[in-house]
Coordinates of C-alpha atoms in Angstrom, one line a residue:
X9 CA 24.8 25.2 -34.9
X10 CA 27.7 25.2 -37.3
X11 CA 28.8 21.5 -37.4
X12 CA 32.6 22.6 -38.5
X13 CA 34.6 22.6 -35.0
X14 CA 36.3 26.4 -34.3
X15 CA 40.1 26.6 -34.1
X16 CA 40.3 27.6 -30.5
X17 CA 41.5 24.5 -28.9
X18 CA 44.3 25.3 -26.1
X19 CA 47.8 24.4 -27.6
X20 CA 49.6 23.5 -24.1
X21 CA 50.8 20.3 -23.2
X22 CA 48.6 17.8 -21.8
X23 CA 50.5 18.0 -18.3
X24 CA 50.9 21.9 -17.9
X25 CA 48.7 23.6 -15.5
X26 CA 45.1 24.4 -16.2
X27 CA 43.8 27.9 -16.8
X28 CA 41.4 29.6 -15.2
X29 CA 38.2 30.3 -17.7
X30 CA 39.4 27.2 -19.7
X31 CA 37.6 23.8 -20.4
X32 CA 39.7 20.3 -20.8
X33 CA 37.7 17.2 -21.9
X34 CA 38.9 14.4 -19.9
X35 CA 38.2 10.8 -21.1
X36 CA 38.5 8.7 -18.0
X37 CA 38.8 5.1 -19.5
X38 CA 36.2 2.2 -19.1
X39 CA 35.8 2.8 -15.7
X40 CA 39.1 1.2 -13.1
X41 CA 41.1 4.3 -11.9
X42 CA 44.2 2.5 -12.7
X43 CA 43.1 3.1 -16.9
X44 CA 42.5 6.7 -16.5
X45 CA 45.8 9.0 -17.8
X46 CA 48.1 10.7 -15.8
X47 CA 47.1 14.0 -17.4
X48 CA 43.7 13.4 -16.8
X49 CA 44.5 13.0 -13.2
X50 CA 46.2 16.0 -13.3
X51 CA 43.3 17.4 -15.0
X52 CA 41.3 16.3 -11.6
X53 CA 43.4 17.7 -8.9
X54 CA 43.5 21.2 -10.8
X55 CA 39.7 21.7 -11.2
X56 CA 37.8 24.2 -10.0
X57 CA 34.3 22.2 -10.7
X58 CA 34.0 19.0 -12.5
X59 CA 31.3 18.1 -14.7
X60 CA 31.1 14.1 -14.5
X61 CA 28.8 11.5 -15.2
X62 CA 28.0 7.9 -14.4
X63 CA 30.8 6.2 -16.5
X64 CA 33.9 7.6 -15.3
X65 CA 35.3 6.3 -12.8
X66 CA 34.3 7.6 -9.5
X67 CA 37.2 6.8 -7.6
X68 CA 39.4 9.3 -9.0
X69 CA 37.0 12.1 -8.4
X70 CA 39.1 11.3 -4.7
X71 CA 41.6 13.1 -6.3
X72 CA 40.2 16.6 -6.6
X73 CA 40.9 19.6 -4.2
X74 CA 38.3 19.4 -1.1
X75 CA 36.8 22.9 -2.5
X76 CA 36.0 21.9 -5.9
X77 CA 31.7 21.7 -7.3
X78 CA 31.3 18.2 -8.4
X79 CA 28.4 18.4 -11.0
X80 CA 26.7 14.9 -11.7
X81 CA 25.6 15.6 -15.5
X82 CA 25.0 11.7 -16.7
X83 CA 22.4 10.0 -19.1
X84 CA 21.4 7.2 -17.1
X85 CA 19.4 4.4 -19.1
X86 CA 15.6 4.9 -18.2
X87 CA 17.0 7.6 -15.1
X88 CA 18.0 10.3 -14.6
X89 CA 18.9 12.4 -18.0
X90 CA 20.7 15.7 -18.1
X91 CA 19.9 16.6 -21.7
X92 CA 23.6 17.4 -24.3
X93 CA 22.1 21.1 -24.6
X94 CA 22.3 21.5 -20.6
X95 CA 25.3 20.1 -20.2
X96 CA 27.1 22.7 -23.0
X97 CA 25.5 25.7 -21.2
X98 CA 26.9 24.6 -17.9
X99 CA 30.8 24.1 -19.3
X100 CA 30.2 27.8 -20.9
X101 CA 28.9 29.3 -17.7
X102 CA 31.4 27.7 -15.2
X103 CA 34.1 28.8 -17.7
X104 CA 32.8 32.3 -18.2
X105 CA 32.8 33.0 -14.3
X106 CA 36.4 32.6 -14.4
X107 CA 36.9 28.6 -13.4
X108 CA 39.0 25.3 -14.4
X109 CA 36.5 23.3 -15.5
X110 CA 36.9 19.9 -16.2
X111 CA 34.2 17.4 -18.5
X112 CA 34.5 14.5 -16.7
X113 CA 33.3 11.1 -18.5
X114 CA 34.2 7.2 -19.3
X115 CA 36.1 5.9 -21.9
X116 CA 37.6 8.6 -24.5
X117 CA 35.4 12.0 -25.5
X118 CA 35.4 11.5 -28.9
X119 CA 34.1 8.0 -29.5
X120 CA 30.8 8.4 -29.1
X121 CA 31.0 10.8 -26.3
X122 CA 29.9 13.8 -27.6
X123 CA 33.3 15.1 -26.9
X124 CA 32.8 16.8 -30.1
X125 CA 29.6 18.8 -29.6
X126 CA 31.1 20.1 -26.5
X127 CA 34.6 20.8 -27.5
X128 CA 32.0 22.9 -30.5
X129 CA 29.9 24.7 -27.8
X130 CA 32.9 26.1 -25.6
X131 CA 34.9 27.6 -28.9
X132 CA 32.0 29.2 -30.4
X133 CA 31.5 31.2 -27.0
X134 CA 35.2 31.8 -27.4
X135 CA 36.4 29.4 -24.5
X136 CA 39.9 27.9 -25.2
X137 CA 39.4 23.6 -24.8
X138 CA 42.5 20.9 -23.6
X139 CA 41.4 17.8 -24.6
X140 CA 43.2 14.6 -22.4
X141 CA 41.9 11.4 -24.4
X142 CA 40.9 8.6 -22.3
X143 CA 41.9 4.9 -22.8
X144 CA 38.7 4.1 -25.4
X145 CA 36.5 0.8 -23.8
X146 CA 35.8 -0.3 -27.4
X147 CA 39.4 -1.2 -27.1
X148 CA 39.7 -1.9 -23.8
X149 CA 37.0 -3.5 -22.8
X150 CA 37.8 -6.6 -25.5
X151 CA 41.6 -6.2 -24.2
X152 CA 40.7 -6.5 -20.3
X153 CA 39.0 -9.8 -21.1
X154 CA 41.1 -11.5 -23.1
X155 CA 40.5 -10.3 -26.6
X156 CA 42.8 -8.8 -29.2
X157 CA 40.6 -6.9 -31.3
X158 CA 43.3 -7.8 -34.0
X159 CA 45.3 -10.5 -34.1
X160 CA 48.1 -11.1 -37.2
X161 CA 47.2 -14.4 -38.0
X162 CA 43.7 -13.8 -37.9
X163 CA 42.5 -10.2 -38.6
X164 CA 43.6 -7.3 -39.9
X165 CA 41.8 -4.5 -38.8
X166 CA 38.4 -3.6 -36.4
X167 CA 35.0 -1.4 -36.9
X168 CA 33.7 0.0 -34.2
X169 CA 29.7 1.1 -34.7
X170 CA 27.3 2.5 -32.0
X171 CA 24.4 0.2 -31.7
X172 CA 22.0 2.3 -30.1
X173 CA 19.7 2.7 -32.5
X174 CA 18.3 -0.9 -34.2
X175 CA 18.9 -1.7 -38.1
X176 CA 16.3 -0.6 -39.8
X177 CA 15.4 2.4 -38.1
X178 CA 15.2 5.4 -39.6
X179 CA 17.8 7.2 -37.1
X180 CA 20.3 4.4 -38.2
X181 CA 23.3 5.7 -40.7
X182 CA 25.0 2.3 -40.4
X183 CA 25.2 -0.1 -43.7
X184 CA 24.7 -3.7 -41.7
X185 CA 25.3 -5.3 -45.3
X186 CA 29.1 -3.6 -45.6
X187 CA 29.2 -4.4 -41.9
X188 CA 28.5 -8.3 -42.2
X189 CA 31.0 -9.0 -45.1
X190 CA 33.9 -6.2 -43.9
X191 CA 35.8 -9.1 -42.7
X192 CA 37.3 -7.0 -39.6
X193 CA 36.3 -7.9 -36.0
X194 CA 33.1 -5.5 -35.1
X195 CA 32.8 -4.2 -32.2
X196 CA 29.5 -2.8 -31.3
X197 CA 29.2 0.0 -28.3
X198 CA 26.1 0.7 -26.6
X199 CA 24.1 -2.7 -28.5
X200 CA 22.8 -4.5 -25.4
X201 CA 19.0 -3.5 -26.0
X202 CA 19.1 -4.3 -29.7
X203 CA 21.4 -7.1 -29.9
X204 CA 19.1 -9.3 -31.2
X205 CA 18.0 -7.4 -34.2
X206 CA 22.4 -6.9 -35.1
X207 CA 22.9 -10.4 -34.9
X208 CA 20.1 -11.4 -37.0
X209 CA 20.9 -8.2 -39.4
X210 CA 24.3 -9.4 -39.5
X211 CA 22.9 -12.7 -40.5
X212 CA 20.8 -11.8 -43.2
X213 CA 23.8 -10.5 -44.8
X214 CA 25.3 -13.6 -45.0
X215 CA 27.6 -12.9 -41.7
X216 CA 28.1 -17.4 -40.6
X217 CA 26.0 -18.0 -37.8
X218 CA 28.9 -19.7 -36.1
X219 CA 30.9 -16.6 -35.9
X220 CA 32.1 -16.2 -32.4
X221 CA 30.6 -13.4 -30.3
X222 CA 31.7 -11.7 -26.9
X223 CA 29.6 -9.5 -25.0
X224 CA 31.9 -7.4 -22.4
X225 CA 29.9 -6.1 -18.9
X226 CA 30.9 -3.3 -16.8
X227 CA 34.9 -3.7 -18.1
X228 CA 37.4 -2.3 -15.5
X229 CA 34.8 -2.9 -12.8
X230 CA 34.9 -5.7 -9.5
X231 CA 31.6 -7.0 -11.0
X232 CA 32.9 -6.9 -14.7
X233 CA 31.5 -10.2 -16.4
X234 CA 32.2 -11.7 -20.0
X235 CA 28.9 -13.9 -21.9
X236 CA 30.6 -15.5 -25.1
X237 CA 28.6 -18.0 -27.3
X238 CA 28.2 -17.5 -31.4
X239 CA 26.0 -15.1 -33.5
X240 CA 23.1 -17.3 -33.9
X241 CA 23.2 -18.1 -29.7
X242 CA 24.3 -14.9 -28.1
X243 CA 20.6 -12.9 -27.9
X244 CA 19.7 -15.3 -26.2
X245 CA 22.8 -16.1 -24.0
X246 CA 23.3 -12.4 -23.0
X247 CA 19.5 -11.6 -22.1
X248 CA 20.5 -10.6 -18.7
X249 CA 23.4 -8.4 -19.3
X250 CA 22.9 -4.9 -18.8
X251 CA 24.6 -1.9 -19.9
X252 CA 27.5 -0.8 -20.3
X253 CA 28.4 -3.1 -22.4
X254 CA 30.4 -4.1 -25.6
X255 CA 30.0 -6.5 -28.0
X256 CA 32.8 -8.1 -30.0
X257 CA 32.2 -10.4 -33.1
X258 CA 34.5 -12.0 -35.0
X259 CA 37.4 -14.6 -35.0
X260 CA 39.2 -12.7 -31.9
X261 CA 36.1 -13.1 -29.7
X262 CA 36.3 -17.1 -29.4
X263 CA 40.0 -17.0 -28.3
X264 CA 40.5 -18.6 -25.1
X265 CA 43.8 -18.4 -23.3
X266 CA 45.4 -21.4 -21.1

């Protein structure tokens, strides 16, 4: 597959009406219906068949028209898996036969939601793509509790890294040593499973073993919960969080308010 993305992304504004044969990527936030856009709401009442999967949030999928094919296309953690390739052939085909189809997922398409590869698929079978970004939870996940991943007086900037691949593996494209001494707050998506090999990574590179470190749980959910303790401590503190989570580490993440 040509990795250079095609120029047939639909112009329109993010609010007028959907097209039939078209595709519009929604991102749907971290996951409280309140977070997703208006647009992408929009998006949902519009669609003839939505492609969604376990991270967006399900409530808003209320929304759509009582006639529309809700298609459940998620990756679940040791579940159920529909594989990228599948879920690129089914946005063609529903497109092709002539309906509004709307991509579906949690947080924003294009950080680390293959929003990409699928924007990629639809234009190379000629099939004009809206994309409706979604409120990112590498941002908002930090923000909802408590944590400015900047702060003026503290940090000038943030890096945000997939950690779902462990340093040292031959998959992994990340330099842990730039990481450790970039001096912004990092924030690490998808790093539950190998959070002890970052932090100890991080601290071979010198990275203080007092830094502070947050772990984020199921942000924008009723059962959202928050495990905070230092980068030597937090493997250990966070052994019973489960995904989806996000890690924060840095300055920002031992700010405590009131």
């Amino acid at each position: 597959m040509n990795h250079q993305l095609p120029h047939s992304t639909a112009t329109t504004g993010t609010l007028a009406p959907l097209e039939p044969g078209t595709v519009t990527l929604v991102g749907g936030g971290p996951g409280d219906p309140g977070l997703l856009t208006v647009a992408g709401l929009r998006a949902l009442e519009q669609a003839d068949v939505v492609l969604v999967d376990h991270l967006a949030p399900q409530d808003s999928l209320a929304s759509c028209r009582p006639n529309c094919e809700q298609v459940w296309v998620g990756k679940l953690p040791r579940g159920e898996f529909v594989p990228q390739e599948r879920i690129n052939e089914l946005l063609v085909e529903h497109a092709q036969a002539g309906r509004r189809v709307v991509r579906f997922k949690g947080g924003d398409n294009f950080v680390f939601g293959r929003g990409g590869e699928e924007w990629q698929a639809c234009a190379e079978a000629g099939i004009a793509v809206r994309i409706i970004p979604g409120v990112t939870s590498s941002v908002a996940a930090p923000a909802l509790a408590g944590i400015p991943v900047t702060h003026r007086s503290m940090v000038q900037g943030f890096t945000v890294v997939s950690g779902h691949v462990p340093p040292g593996d031959p998959r992994s494209q990340l330099d842990w040593a730039a990481l450790a001494s970039t001096r912004t707050t990092l924030v690490v998506l998808m790093g539950v499973k190998y959070l002890p090999q970052i932090v100890a990574e991080l601290q071979t590179h010198g990275m203080d073993p007092a830094t502070p470190v947050a772990v984020v749980a199921k942000a924008g959910h009723p059962d959202m919960r928050q495990v905070r303790g230092s980068l030597a401590d937090i493997a250990e503190l966070a052994q019973q969080v489960t995904p989806p989570a996000v890690t924060v580490i840095g300055e920002v993440a031992g700010l405590v308010w009131g």
